[in-house]
Backbone as CSV, one residue per row, in Angstrom:
resi,resn,N_x,N_y,N_z,CA_x,CA_y,CA_z,C_x,C_y,C_z
1,MET,234.779,42.573,-142.068,233.752,43.596,-141.914,234.024,44.377,-140.635
2,ASP,233.866,45.669,-140.714,234.091,46.555,-139.574,232.850,46.586,-138.680
3,GLN,233.020,47.100,-137.475,231.915,47.180,-136.531,231.849,48.558,-135.896
4,ILE,230.629,49.000,-135.639,230.377,50.151,-134.770,229.497,49.632,-133.651
5,ARG,229.922,49.840,-132.424,229.145,49.423,-131.248,228.570,50.668,-130.575
6,ILE,227.279,50.610,-130.308,226.588,51.693,-129.613,225.922,51.049,-128.399
7,THR,226.319,51.464,-127.209,225.786,50.835,-126.004,225.107,51.867,-125.110
8,GLY,224.169,51.385,-124.325,223.524,52.233,-123.331,222.483,53.184,-123.872
9,ILE,221.856,52.855,-125.003,220.760,53.691,-125.516,219.559,53.438,-124.613
10,ARG,219.085,54.469,-123.945,217.948,54.311,-123.026,216.782,55.192,-123.463
11,ALA,215.587,54.641,-123.258,214.366,55.404,-123.537,213.216,54.801,-122.743
12,TYR,212.231,55.614,-122.491,211.033,55.185,-121.768,209.985,54.798,-122.794
13,GLY,209.432,53.586,-122.646,208.460,53.118,-123.620,207.337,52.325,-123.000
14,TYR,206.435,51.895,-123.858,205.207,51.222,-123.432,205.106,49.854,-124.091
15,ILE,206.120,49.043,-123.898,206.187,47.708,-124.477,206.045,46.703,-123.351
16,GLY,205.128,45.765,-123.518,204.953,44.741,-122.498,203.667,43.976,-122.715
17,ALA,203.652,42.746,-122.234,202.493,41.874,-122.395,201.385,42.171,-121.386
18,LEU,201.738,42.793,-120.278,200.734,43.105,-119.253,200.067,44.448,-119.555
19,PRO,198.765,44.553,-119.308,198.065,45.809,-119.599,198.697,47.028,-118.913
20,GLU,199.154,46.858,-117.682,199.741,47.996,-116.972,201.062,48.465,-117.602
21,GLU,201.775,47.563,-118.262,202.999,47.963,-118.957,202.670,48.872,-120.145
22,GLN,201.535,48.617,-120.764,201.109,49.425,-121.906,200.620,50.809,-121.465
23,VAL,200.241,50.939,-120.194,199.731,52.214,-119.677,200.804,52.984,-118.908
24,LEU,201.497,52.297,-117.999,202.469,52.961,-117.135,203.835,53.138,-117.788
25,GLY,204.206,52.190,-118.638,205.504,52.246,-119.296,206.652,51.890,-118.375
26,GLN,207.862,51.879,-118.953,209.066,51.563,-118.195,210.297,51.892,-119.037
27,TRP,211.471,51.819,-118.407,212.725,52.113,-119.091,213.261,50.888,-119.808
28,PHE,213.831,51.132,-120.986,214.477,50.091,-121.787,215.878,50.549,-122.136
29,GLU,216.759,49.572,-122.314,218.121,49.872,-122.756,218.440,49.017,-123.971
30,VAL,219.112,49.621,-124.944,219.467,48.919,-126.184,220.970,49.035,-126.399
31,ASN,221.578,47.912,-126.765,222.971,47.862,-127.190,223.000,47.323,-128.609
32,LEU,223.824,47.940,-129.454,223.876,47.583,-130.872,225.303,47.265,-131.310
33,ILE,225.405,46.337,-132.237,226.625,46.157,-133.008,226.213,46.227,-134.470
34,LEU,226.822,47.148,-135.209,226.535,47.331,-136.631,227.751,46.861,-137.418
35,TRP,227.524,45.980,-138.399,228.596,45.522,-139.269,228.478,46.244,-140.608
36,LEU,229.553,46.931,-141.000,229.564,47.675,-142.253,231.010,47.968,-142.625
37,ASP,231.199,48.437,-143.836,232.534,48.803,-144.312,232.747,50.284,-144.023
38,ILE,233.638,50.597,-143.086,233.906,51.998,-142.755,235.318,52.421,-143.200
39,SER,235.865,51.688,-144.147,237.215,52.009,-144.609,237.278,53.389,-145.281
40,ALA,236.237,53.772,-146.012,236.235,55.095,-146.659,236.301,56.205,-145.611
41,ALA,235.553,56.064,-144.522,235.570,57.079,-143.459,236.924,57.138,-142.776
42,GLY,237.601,55.996,-142.694,238.927,55.965,-142.096,239.945,56.750,-142.893
43,THR,239.684,56.909,-144.171,240.577,57.683,-145.043,240.100,59.123,-145.196
44,SER,238.798,59.296,-145.411,238.264,60.625,-145.743,238.027,61.523,-144.535
45,ASP,237.740,60.910,-143.372,237.395,61.652,-142.156,236.085,62.423,-142.320
46,ARG,235.182,61.886,-143.190,233.880,62.521,-143.434,232.762,61.678,-142.825
47,LEU,231.858,62.330,-142.117,230.707,61.649,-141.521,229.843,60.977,-142.587
48,SER,229.785,61.548,-143.763,228.955,60.987,-144.836,229.468,59.621,-145.318
49,ASP,230.685,59.252,-144.944,231.240,57.957,-145.354,231.064,56.876,-144.298
50,THR,230.281,57.168,-143.277,230.027,56.191,-142.225,228.585,56.339,-141.751
51,VAL,228.231,55.623,-140.718,226.906,55.726,-140.124,226.966,56.758,-139.004
52,ASP,226.040,57.668,-139.009,225.946,58.697,-137.973,225.330,58.048,-136.729
53,TYR,226.173,57.691,-135.762,225.653,56.966,-134.605,224.787,57.845,-133.711
54,GLY,224.928,59.149,-133.818,224.007,60.032,-133.113,222.599,59.919,-133.670
55,ALA,222.508,59.878,-135.006,221.200,59.713,-135.650,220.609,58.344,-135.349
56,VAL,221.444,57.305,-135.341,220.975,55.953,-135.011,220.399,55.939,-133.602
57,THR,221.098,56.555,-132.672,220.629,56.608,-131.281,219.264,57.270,-131.190
58,LEU,219.103,58.400,-131.861,217.819,59.111,-131.826,216.700,58.289,-132.463
59,GLN,217.001,57.581,-133.560,215.991,56.743,-134.212,215.527,55.616,-133.287
60,VAL,216.460,54.975,-132.616,216.118,53.884,-131.706,215.305,54.422,-130.527
61,GLN,215.724,55.541,-129.958,214.969,56.133,-128.851,213.554,56.499,-129.285
62,ASP,213.404,57.067,-130.467,212.085,57.433,-130.967,211.200,56.200,-131.149
63,LEU,211.771,55.121,-131.663,210.997,53.889,-131.835,210.515,53.360,-130.492
64,ILE,211.393,53.340,-129.500,210.996,52.858,-128.168,209.875,53.727,-127.603
65,LYS,209.995,55.031,-127.770,208.994,55.961,-127.218,207.636,55.836,-127.883
66,THR,207.603,55.473,-129.162,206.339,55.498,-129.904,205.749,54.116,-130.189
67,ALA,206.536,53.062,-130.069,206.052,51.715,-130.397,205.094,51.207,-129.324
68,ARG,204.191,50.364,-129.752,203.256,49.712,-128.830,203.267,48.216,-129.154
69,PHE,204.257,47.515,-128.608,204.391,46.078,-128.828,204.180,45.346,-127.512
70,ALA,203.781,44.094,-127.598,203.638,43.267,-126.403,204.971,42.637,-125.994
71,LEU,205.840,42.365,-126.954,207.037,41.577,-126.667,208.337,42.326,-126.951
72,LEU,209.343,42.061,-126.135,210.691,42.557,-126.396,211.212,42.040,-127.723
73,GLU,210.846,40.809,-128.056,211.281,40.216,-129.322,210.821,41.055,-130.508
74,ARG,209.620,41.569,-130.436,209.086,42.403,-131.525,209.811,43.743,-131.589
75,LEU,210.104,44.316,-130.428,210.850,45.574,-130.404,212.244,45.375,-130.993
76,ALA,212.918,44.301,-130.611,214.259,44.022,-131.148,214.209,43.866,-132.662
77,ALA,213.216,43.146,-133.168,213.076,42.951,-134.620,212.786,44.273,-135.327
78,ALA,211.975,45.133,-134.718,211.658,46.429,-135.319,212.905,47.318,-135.386
79,ILE,213.739,47.260,-134.360,214.987,48.030,-134.379,215.901,47.513,-135.479
80,ALA,216.033,46.187,-135.592,216.871,45.608,-136.646,216.360,46.004,-138.024
81,ASP,215.056,45.914,-138.237,214.473,46.304,-139.523,214.770,47.768,-139.840
82,LEU,214.631,48.619,-138.850,214.898,50.043,-139.023,216.340,50.286,-139.474
83,LEU,217.272,49.607,-138.846,218.690,49.846,-139.126,219.175,49.187,-140.413
84,LEU,218.481,48.168,-140.867,218.892,47.486,-142.093,218.248,48.072,-143.345
85,THR,217.359,49.050,-143.178,216.782,49.715,-144.344,217.828,50.643,-144.943
86,PRO,217.712,50.953,-146.222,218.717,51.810,-146.862,218.885,53.149,-146.141
87,LEU,220.123,53.576,-146.049,220.475,54.828,-145.388,220.540,55.952,-146.416
88,PRO,220.820,57.168,-145.973,220.951,58.276,-146.926,221.991,57.959,-148.001
89,PRO,221.871,58.582,-149.164,222.823,58.328,-150.253,224.272,58.500,-149.785
90,HIS,225.124,57.653,-150.278,226.563,57.671,-150.020,226.947,57.105,-148.656
91,SER,225.991,56.816,-147.782,226.324,56.160,-146.525,226.536,54.684,-146.806
92,PRO,227.523,54.076,-146.152,227.722,52.649,-146.381,226.556,51.849,-145.789
93,PRO,226.126,50.806,-146.467,225.012,50.013,-145.935,225.444,49.199,-144.720
94,ILE,224.525,49.052,-143.794,224.742,48.156,-142.653,224.414,46.753,-143.150
95,HIS,225.380,45.859,-143.099,225.195,44.498,-143.614,224.566,43.562,-142.587
96,GLN,224.853,43.830,-141.319,224.367,42.958,-140.254,224.236,43.799,-138.993
97,VAL,223.283,43.433,-138.144,223.094,44.164,-136.896,222.780,43.175,-135.776
98,GLN,223.379,43.428,-134.636,223.039,42.691,-133.421,222.345,43.674,-132.502
99,VAL,221.163,43.293,-132.032,220.353,44.156,-131.184,220.097,43.437,-129.869
100,ALA,220.437,44.084,-128.769,220.118,43.567,-127.436,219.211,44.582,-126.759
101,VAL,217.986,44.158,-126.432,217.007,45.021,-125.778,216.798,44.503,-124.362
102,THR,216.989,45.382,-123.383,216.851,45.005,-121.975,215.690,45.742,-121.342
103,LYS,214.840,44.970,-120.683,213.778,45.529,-119.849,214.419,45.659,-118.465
104,LEU,214.652,46.890,-118.029,215.439,47.132,-116.833,214.732,46.737,-115.537
105,THR,213.417,46.854,-115.505,212.661,46.498,-114.295,211.419,45.694,-114.678
106,PRO,211.604,44.454,-115.122,210.447,43.663,-115.542,209.511,43.382,-114.359
107,PRO,208.208,43.426,-114.625,207.242,43.206,-113.540,207.065,41.716,-113.236
108,ILE,208.102,41.129,-112.645,208.081,39.712,-112.269,208.162,39.651,-110.752
109,PRO,207.193,39.005,-110.098,207.207,38.933,-108.631,208.504,38.295,-108.101
110,ASN,209.021,38.877,-107.029,210.214,38.364,-106.338,211.431,38.257,-107.247
111,PHE,211.564,39.187,-108.199,212.678,39.185,-109.155,213.211,40.601,-109.262
112,THR,214.503,40.759,-109.024,215.096,42.093,-109.091,216.079,42.231,-110.254
113,GLY,216.118,41.230,-111.124,217.037,41.257,-112.258,216.460,41.974,-113.462
114,GLN,217.120,41.763,-114.571,216.709,42.338,-115.836,216.496,41.211,-116.838
115,VAL,215.759,41.514,-117.908,215.530,40.550,-118.981,216.023,41.173,-120.277
116,THR,216.830,40.413,-121.026,217.369,40.901,-122.294,217.036,39.927,-123.412
117,VAL,216.597,40.475,-124.532,216.413,39.709,-125.763,217.478,40.194,-126.729
118,GLU,218.204,39.259,-127.347,219.271,39.604,-128.273,219.058,38.878,-129.577
119,ILE,219.141,39.626,-130.685,218.955,39.026,-132.010,220.083,39.467,-132.933
120,LEU,220.288,38.700,-133.970,221.268,39.002,-134.997,220.549,38.898,-136.333
121,ARG,220.589,39.967,-137.137,219.902,39.987,-138.419,220.862,40.489,-139.504
122,LYS,220.660,39.967,-140.723,221.467,40.372,-141.873,220.588,41.042,-142.916
123,ARG,221.212,41.921,-143.688,220.522,42.576,-144.804,220.103,41.504,-145.801
124,ALA,218.933,41.656,-146.372,218.364,40.646,-147.273,218.856,40.759,-148.701
125,ASP,219.678,41.755,-149.030,220.134,41.987,-150.416,219.842,40.797,-151.231
């Protein structure tokens, strides 16, 4: 199975368990690995034979901007669900997706690191 990796998708959202996270918001970063058959695109050189990673990026950013979840785990699952749904006609289906969602500045006292939730999901065919 072939892979498309999309890294560094950033968007400002309102996901968090603390009330102030739901009001003030913060930056999130998403990294994706999509498993699909892109052999047709390798021969045809047509965007319609692969996944439009520009469109995927915009969809993920829009979800982060509009979602209201308490947990990173829920955001990661929502992104996976979004990407595993059927794509436009003639696009190859995404068979599996790995989603890593990072909270870049988590509100944890005396902590300057980041928190990442990573999941792997497969199409339910």
